[in-house]
Short mmCIF file of N, CA and C in Angstrom, two decimals:
data_model
loop_
_atom_site.label_atom_id
_atom_site.label_comp_id
_atom_site.label_asym_id
_atom_site.label_seq_id
_atom_site.Cartn_x
_atom_site.Cartn_y
_atom_site.Cartn_z
N UNK N 490 20.79 2.86 6.43
CA UNK N 490 19.78 2.82 6.74
C UNK N 490 18.96 2.42 6.20
N UNK N 491 18.11 2.52 4.66
CA UNK N 491 16.88 1.24 3.67
C UNK N 491 16.47 2.09 4.28
N UNK N 492 14.95 1.14 4.13
CA UNK N 492 14.09 1.27 4.16
C UNK N 492 13.16 0.92 6.34
N UNK N 493 12.79 2.48 6.73
CA UNK N 493 12.22 1.49 8.05
C UNK N 493 10.76 1.67 8.27
N UNK N 494 10.41 1.00 9.09
CA UNK N 494 8.87 1.50 8.10
C UNK N 494 8.09 0.91 10.11
N UNK N 495 7.83 2.10 10.07
CA UNK N 495 7.28 1.92 11.57
C UNK N 495 5.56 1.87 12.37
N UNK N 496 5.08 1.31 13.45
CA UNK N 496 4.03 1.04 13.03
C UNK N 496 3.60 1.16 14.13
N UNK N 497 2.35 2.17 14.85
CA UNK N 497 2.41 3.28 16.28
C UNK N 497 1.13 2.63 16.89
N UNK N 498 0.77 1.80 18.02
CA UNK N 498 -0.21 1.24 19.02
C UNK N 498 -0.91 3.02 19.33
N UNK N 499 -1.11 3.78 18.85
CA UNK N 499 -1.45 4.97 19.56
C UNK N 499 -3.05 4.72 19.66
N UNK N 500 -3.66 3.13 19.78
CA UNK N 500 -5.57 3.29 19.49
C UNK N 500 -6.03 3.37 20.32
N UNK N 501 -4.44 3.61 21.99
CA UNK N 501 -5.70 3.50 23.22
C UNK N 501 -6.76 2.04 24.28
N UNK N 502 -6.46 1.45 23.64
CA UNK N 502 -6.79 0.58 23.67
C UNK N 502 -6.40 -0.58 24.93
N UNK N 503 -6.51 -1.03 25.64
CA UNK N 503 -6.03 -2.00 26.66
C UNK N 503 -5.08 -3.13 26.45
N UNK N 504 -6.56 -4.61 25.26
CA UNK N 504 -5.64 -5.03 24.06
C UNK N 504 -4.54 -4.88 23.56
N UNK N 505 -4.04 -5.56 23.95
CA UNK N 505 -2.43 -5.94 22.39
C UNK N 505 -3.18 -5.40 21.01
N UNK N 506 -2.80 -4.81 19.75
CA UNK N 506 -3.19 -4.92 18.22
C UNK N 506 -2.46 -5.73 18.28
N UNK N 507 -2.70 -6.01 16.74
CA UNK N 507 -1.95 -7.60 16.17
C UNK N 507 -2.80 -7.28 14.36
N UNK N 508 -1.30 -7.64 13.95
CA UNK N 508 -1.26 -6.93 12.41
C UNK N 508 -0.40 -7.87 12.33
N UNK N 509 -0.31 -7.71 10.17
CA UNK N 509 0.25 -8.11 9.31
C UNK N 509 0.65 -7.20 8.06
N UNK N 510 1.43 -7.04 7.81
CA UNK N 510 1.27 -6.73 6.40
C UNK N 510 1.82 -7.42 5.57
N UNK N 511 0.62 -7.03 4.17
CA UNK N 511 0.63 -7.90 2.72
C UNK N 511 0.48 -7.28 1.73
N UNK N 512 0.61 -8.22 0.73
CA UNK N 512 0.86 -6.81 -0.27
C UNK N 512 -0.25 -7.49 -1.07
N UNK N 513 -0.04 -6.59 -1.63
CA UNK N 513 -1.41 -5.94 -2.64
C UNK N 513 -2.24 -8.59 -3.43
N UNK N 514 -1.35 -8.27 -3.76
CA UNK N 514 -2.46 -9.33 -3.94
C UNK N 514 -2.91 -10.52 -2.64
N UNK N 515 -2.49 -10.50 -1.72
CA UNK N 515 -2.36 -11.37 -0.49
C UNK N 515 -1.75 -11.90 0.54
N UNK N 516 -0.20 -11.58 0.10
CA UNK N 516 0.85 -12.89 0.40
C UNK N 516 0.63 -11.61 2.32
N UNK N 517 1.20 -12.32 2.48
CA UNK N 517 1.94 -11.91 3.99
C UNK N 517 3.83 -12.32 3.93
N UNK N 518 4.64 -10.46 4.61
CA UNK N 518 5.58 -10.79 4.35
C UNK N 518 6.24 -11.10 5.53
N UNK N 519 6.68 -11.92 5.49
CA UNK N 519 7.52 -13.00 6.54
C UNK N 519 7.92 -12.02 7.17
N UNK N 520 8.20 -11.72 8.85
CA UNK N 520 8.64 -10.74 10.09
C UNK N 520 8.21 -10.20 9.93
N UNK N 521 6.91 -10.07 9.31
CA UNK N 521 5.82 -8.28 9.57
C UNK N 521 4.36 -8.77 10.34
N UNK N 522 5.09 -10.06 10.98
CA UNK N 522 2.86 -10.23 11.66
C UNK N 522 3.83 -9.69 13.30
N UNK N 523 2.90 -9.13 13.77
CA UNK N 523 3.39 -8.10 15.13
C UNK N 523 2.24 -8.30 15.93
N UNK N 524 2.45 -7.96 17.45
CA UNK N 524 1.39 -7.89 17.63
C UNK N 524 2.04 -6.51 19.29
N UNK N 525 1.41 -5.21 18.99
CA UNK N 525 2.35 -4.04 19.98
C UNK N 525 0.75 -3.36 21.18
N UNK N 526 1.61 -3.33 22.57
CA UNK N 526 1.36 -3.38 23.57
C UNK N 526 0.70 -1.56 23.33
N UNK N 527 0.08 -1.00 24.10
CA UNK N 527 -0.77 0.51 24.17
C UNK N 527 1.06 1.23 24.80
N UNK N 528 0.35 2.42 23.22
CA UNK N 528 1.06 3.14 23.21
C UNK N 528 2.67 2.74 22.82
N UNK N 529 2.75 1.76 22.36
CA UNK N 529 4.30 1.11 22.34
C UNK N 529 3.75 0.99 20.48
N UNK N 530 5.65 0.15 20.13
CA UNK N 530 5.16 1.08 18.37
C UNK N 530 6.60 -0.49 17.89
N UNK N 531 5.77 -0.66 16.32
CA UNK N 531 6.42 -2.30 15.73
C UNK N 531 7.18 -1.72 14.58
N UNK N 532 8.62 -2.18 14.39
CA UNK N 532 9.79 -0.53 13.60
C UNK N 532 10.51 -1.86 12.68
N UNK N 533 10.31 -2.29 11.48
CA UNK N 533 10.57 -3.06 10.72
C UNK N 533 12.32 -2.07 9.62
N UNK N 534 12.65 -2.68 9.50
CA UNK N 534 13.62 -2.15 8.68
C UNK N 534 14.67 -2.72 7.00
N UNK N 535 14.26 -2.66 6.32
CA UNK N 535 14.51 -3.83 5.66
C UNK N 535 14.90 -5.01 5.64
N UNK N 536 13.54 -5.68 5.73
CA UNK N 536 13.09 -6.58 5.53
C UNK N 536 11.90 -7.41 4.75
N UNK N 537 12.16 -7.20 3.48
CA UNK N 537 11.19 -8.14 2.18
C UNK N 537 10.43 -7.14 2.56
N UNK N 538 10.09 -5.36 1.80
CA UNK N 538 9.82 -5.18 1.91
C UNK N 538 11.06 -3.66 0.44
N UNK N 539 9.65 -3.59 -0.57
CA UNK N 539 10.64 -3.53 -1.75
C UNK N 539 10.54 -2.03 -1.37
N UNK N 540 11.14 -1.04 -2.64
CA UNK N 540 11.04 0.56 -1.85
C UNK N 540 9.95 1.08 -3.21
N UNK N 541 9.39 1.69 -2.15
CA UNK N 541 8.43 2.40 -3.43
C UNK N 541 6.99 1.89 -3.78
N UNK N 542 7.19 0.14 -3.82
CA UNK N 542 5.67 -0.55 -3.84
C UNK N 542 4.70 0.08 -3.19
N UNK N 543 3.31 -0.74 -3.43
CA UNK N 543 2.34 -0.67 -2.51
C UNK N 543 2.41 -1.77 -1.96
N UNK N 544 1.79 -1.30 -0.44
CA UNK N 544 1.16 -2.52 0.06
C UNK N 544 0.36 -2.90 1.48
N UNK N 545 -0.22 -3.17 2.37
CA UNK N 545 -1.13 -3.47 2.54
C UNK N 545 -0.93 -2.77 4.40
N UNK N 546 -1.03 -2.89 5.15
CA UNK N 546 -1.24 -3.00 6.14
C UNK N 546 -2.16 -3.32 7.45
N UNK N 547 -3.02 -4.78 7.85
CA UNK N 547 -4.05 -4.99 7.72
C UNK N 547 -3.56 -5.11 10.31
N UNK N 548 -4.06 -4.44 10.59
CA UNK N 548 -4.00 -4.43 11.79
C UNK N 548 -5.46 -5.51 12.10
N UNK N 549 -5.55 -5.86 13.87
CA UNK N 549 -6.54 -6.04 14.01
C UNK N 549 -7.26 -5.84 15.85
N UNK N 550 -7.96 -4.84 16.09
CA UNK N 550 -8.21 -4.53 17.02
C UNK N 550 -8.86 -4.70 18.03
N UNK N 551 -8.98 -5.19 19.56
CA UNK N 551 -10.40 -5.05 20.63
C UNK N 551 -10.26 -4.06 20.95
N UNK N 552 -11.41 -3.50 21.22
CA UNK N 552 -11.81 -2.24 22.24
C UNK N 552 -12.54 -2.75 23.45
N UNK N 553 -11.82 -1.30 23.97
CA UNK N 553 -12.02 -1.34 25.20
C UNK N 553 -13.21 -2.23 25.83
N UNK N 554 -13.80 -2.99 26.83
CA UNK N 554 -15.31 -3.04 26.76
C UNK N 554 -15.66 -4.01 25.45
N UNK N 555 -14.49 -4.20 24.85
CA UNK N 555 -15.91 -5.03 23.72
C UNK N 555 -15.16 -6.37 23.67
N UNK N 556 -15.39 -8.00 23.34
CA UNK N 556 -15.33 -9.43 22.94
C UNK N 556 -15.27 -9.49 21.79
N UNK N 557 -16.15 -8.00 20.43
CA UNK N 557 -15.16 -8.61 19.42
C UNK N 557 -13.90 -7.48 18.80
N UNK N 558 -13.06 -8.58 18.04
CA UNK N 558 -12.05 -7.85 17.51
C UNK N 558 -12.70 -7.13 15.76
N UNK N 559 -11.90 -5.96 15.56
CA UNK N 559 -12.48 -5.32 13.88
C UNK N 559 -11.19 -5.27 14.05
N UNK N 560 -10.87 -5.26 11.65
CA UNK N 560 -9.67 -5.21 11.57
C UNK N 560 -10.20 -3.80 10.39
N UNK N 561 -8.71 -3.53 10.89
CA UNK N 561 -8.60 -2.43 10.32
C UNK N 561 -8.29 -2.41 8.89
N UNK N 562 -8.13 -1.79 8.14
CA UNK N 562 -6.89 -1.71 6.62
C UNK N 562 -6.97 -0.43 6.51
N UNK N 563 -5.25 -0.45 5.97
CA UNK N 563 -4.81 0.35 4.77
C UNK N 563 -4.16 0.52 4.06
N UNK N 564 -3.70 1.25 3.01
CA UNK N 564 -3.16 1.17 1.15
C UNK N 564 -1.89 1.70 1.98
N UNK N 565 -0.73 1.53 1.47
CA UNK N 565 0.42 2.57 1.56
C UNK N 565 1.83 2.37 0.53
N UNK N 566 1.70 3.75 0.17
CA UNK N 566 3.74 3.27 -0.43
C UNK N 566 5.11 2.84 0.40
N UNK N 567 6.00 1.97 -0.16
CA UNK N 567 6.80 1.82 1.24
C UNK N 567 8.05 2.90 0.26
N UNK N 568 8.43 3.71 0.93
CA UNK N 568 9.54 4.61 1.30
C UNK N 568 10.25 4.18 -0.38
N UNK N 569 10.53 5.28 -1.31
CA UNK N 569 11.73 5.21 -2.26
C UNK N 569 12.74 4.56 -1.78
N UNK N 570 13.50 4.13 -2.44
CA UNK N 570 14.86 3.83 -2.49
C UNK N 570 15.25 3.68 0.33
N UNK N 571 15.62 4.89 0.77
CA UNK N 571 15.81 4.67 2.02
C UNK N 571 14.69 6.21 2.70
N UNK N 572 14.72 5.77 3.40
CA UNK N 572 13.15 7.07 4.33
C UNK N 572 12.49 5.99 5.91
N UNK N 573 11.46 7.05 6.24
CA UNK N 573 11.63 6.39 6.87
C UNK N 573 9.52 6.45 7.24
N UNK N 574 8.64 5.42 7.44
CA UNK N 574 7.70 5.60 7.14
C UNK N 574 6.58 4.87 8.45
N UNK N 575 5.84 6.28 9.73
CA UNK N 575 5.38 6.58 10.00
C UNK N 575 4.20 5.88 9.81
N UNK N 576 3.02 4.74 10.45
CA UNK N 576 1.78 4.18 10.22
C UNK N 576 1.30 3.80 11.86
N UNK N 577 0.15 5.12 11.66
CA UNK N 577 -0.27 4.88 12.92
C UNK N 577 -2.38 4.30 13.58
N UNK N 578 -1.94 3.42 14.09
CA UNK N 578 -3.74 2.49 14.47
C UNK N 578 -4.60 3.86 14.63
N UNK N 579 -4.78 5.00 14.80
CA UNK N 579 -6.16 5.64 15.04
C UNK N 579 -5.86 6.88 14.21
N UNK N 580 -5.31 6.89 13.03
CA UNK N 580 -5.95 7.02 11.85
C UNK N 580 -6.25 5.99 11.12
N UNK N 581 -6.40 4.72 10.10
CA UNK N 581 -6.53 4.50 10.28
C UNK N 581 -7.88 3.49 11.07
N UNK N 582 -8.30 4.39 12.60
CA UNK N 582 -10.16 3.79 12.91
C UNK N 582 -10.70 5.54 12.43
N UNK N 583 -10.00 6.43 12.97
CA UNK N 583 -10.57 7.57 12.09
C UNK N 583 -11.35 7.18 10.95
N UNK N 584 -10.65 7.17 10.05
CA UNK N 584 -11.33 6.35 8.49
C UNK N 584 -12.26 5.59 8.81
N UNK N 585 -12.67 4.96 9.62
CA UNK N 585 -13.76 3.44 10.27
C UNK N 585 -15.37 4.49 10.83
N UNK N 586 -15.06 6.07 11.12
CA UNK N 586 -15.73 6.23 11.81
C UNK N 586 -15.86 5.92 13.75
N UNK N 587 -14.27 5.82 14.12
CA UNK N 587 -13.68 5.60 15.64
C UNK N 587 -13.85 6.82 15.55
N UNK N 588 -13.85 7.06 16.52
CA UNK N 588 -13.26 8.39 17.71
C UNK N 588 -12.23 7.58 19.13
N UNK N 589 -11.07 8.59 19.06
CA UNK N 589 -10.21 7.72 19.69
C UNK N 589 -9.13 8.50 20.97
N UNK N 590 -9.18 8.34 21.80
CA UNK N 590 -9.11 9.38 22.93
C UNK N 590 -8.29 8.24 24.15
N UNK N 591 -7.53 9.26 24.78
CA UNK N 591 -6.79 8.16 25.53
C UNK N 591 -7.94 7.17 27.17
N UNK N 592 -7.58 6.40 26.45
CA UNK N 592 -8.56 4.59 27.49
C UNK N 592 -9.29 5.85 26.86
N UNK N 593 -9.68 5.91 26.34
CA UNK N 593 -11.44 5.94 25.86
C UNK N 593 -11.64 6.08 23.86
N UNK N 594 -12.58 4.99 23.85
CA UNK N 594 -12.98 4.38 22.49
C UNK N 594 -14.23 4.49 22.04
N UNK N 595 -14.42 5.46 21.11
CA UNK N 595 -15.86 5.16 21.08
C UNK N 595 -16.58 5.39 19.08
N UNK N 596 -17.65 4.87 19.02
CA UNK N 596 -17.96 4.18 17.37
C UNK N 596 -18.63 6.44 17.35
N UNK N 597 -18.87 6.99 16.53
CA UNK N 597 -19.05 7.94 16.18
C UNK N 597 -19.89 8.17 14.49
N UNK N 598 -21.24 8.70 14.27
CA UNK N 598 -21.55 9.71 13.54
C UNK N 598 -19.62 9.97 12.31
N UNK N 599 -19.57 9.18 10.87
CA UNK N 599 -18.85 9.62 10.14
C UNK N 599 -18.63 11.29 9.25
N UNK N 600 -20.25 11.53 9.43
CA UNK N 600 -21.21 13.16 8.53
C UNK N 600 -20.84 13.66 10.11
N UNK N 601 -21.10 13.78 11.41
CA UNK N 601 -20.46 14.50 12.36
C UNK N 601 -19.11 15.24 12.41
N UNK N 602 -18.95 16.05 12.96
CA UNK N 602 -16.68 15.81 13.03
C UNK N 602 -17.29 16.52 15.02
N UNK N 603 -15.80 15.61 14.88
CA UNK N 603 -15.66 15.98 16.19
C UNK N 603 -16.01 16.78 17.59
N UNK N 604 -17.15 16.59 17.72
CA UNK N 604 -16.80 18.19 19.87
C UNK N 604 -18.05 18.68 18.45
N UNK N 605 -19.01 18.61 17.36
CA UNK N 605 -20.04 19.44 16.80
C UNK N 605 -20.99 19.11 18.32
N UNK N 606 -21.30 20.50 18.43
CA UNK N 606 -22.87 19.57 19.56
C UNK N 606 -24.22 19.15 19.11
N UNK N 607 -24.93 19.12 18.24
CA UNK N 607 -26.41 18.89 17.45
C UNK N 607 -27.63 20.24 18.42
N UNK N 608 -27.53 20.40 18.20
CA UNK N 608 -29.18 20.92 18.33
C UNK N 608 -29.77 21.84 17.60
N UNK N 609 -31.19 21.85 18.19
CA UNK N 609 -32.63 21.68 17.17
C UNK N 609 -33.07 23.14 16.60
N UNK N 610 -32.99 23.63 15.69
CA UNK N 610 -33.48 23.66 15.19
C UNK N 610 -33.91 25.27 15.11
N UNK N 611 -34.24 25.97 16.30
CA UNK N 611 -35.44 26.65 16.38
C UNK N 611 -34.04 27.90 17.12
N UNK N 612 -33.06 26.88 17.43
CA UNK N 612 -31.97 27.26 18.67
C UNK N 612 -31.45 28.39 16.99
N UNK N 613 -31.61 28.21 15.80
CA UNK N 613 -31.03 29.65 15.04
C UNK N 613 -31.42 29.57 14.29
N UNK N 614 -32.39 29.39 14.60
CA UNK N 614 -33.95 31.07 13.81
C UNK N 614 -34.55 29.50 13.50
N UNK N 615 -33.86 28.13 12.67
CA UNK N 615 -35.34 28.22 11.64
C UNK N 615 -36.48 27.52 11.24
N UNK N 616 -37.16 27.09 10.69
CA UNK N 616 -38.67 27.22 11.43
C UNK N 616 -38.72 25.64 11.11
N UNK N 617 -39.27 24.57 11.68
CA UNK N 617 -39.62 23.86 11.32
C UNK N 617 -40.34 23.83 10.26
N UNK N 618 -39.53 23.06 8.85
CA UNK N 618 -42.00 23.04 8.17
C UNK N 618 -42.92 22.30 7.99
N UNK N 619 -43.27 21.74 9.40
CA UNK N 619 -45.10 22.16 9.71
C UNK N 619 -45.42 23.33 10.79
N UNK N 620 -44.44 24.38 10.51
CA UNK N 620 -44.90 25.51 11.38
C UNK N 620 -44.93 26.65 9.69
N UNK N 621 -44.17 26.11 8.56
CA UNK N 621 -44.63 27.12 8.53
C UNK N 621 -45.35 27.31 7.18
N UNK N 622 -46.07 28.36 7.01
CA UNK N 622 -48.09 28.45 6.24
C UNK N 622 -47.60 29.01 5.01
N UNK N 623 -48.66 28.43 4.53
CA UNK N 623 -48.41 29.29 3.06
C UNK N 623 -50.01 30.49 2.43
#
């Protein structure tokens, strides 16, 4: 069975996600450069990956409607002896403050939870500092 690592392009971006896996020192692993179409994945089994070692996954995403490509990185540990590891592009993007929805990607404030609406303080019964008297 061996070590199986799968990288899933669930980013919602139409342009295929490109990427590669590197050792911590920055050297590229042979056979680990890929281009993954939308809603597809790339799998590699026992190809240059040592059990329980740390690696870096780098992906390059061109977001819908954008001309620039952004790089996302994630450090991961290969499974011990034998096993499966699934890595998702959307998880890497969410860590950098990017909200991922089907066929739509938008940058959101990292401090604001998804789905939380910002409302004026007066709705919550709080007084603004200018209206308080001493």
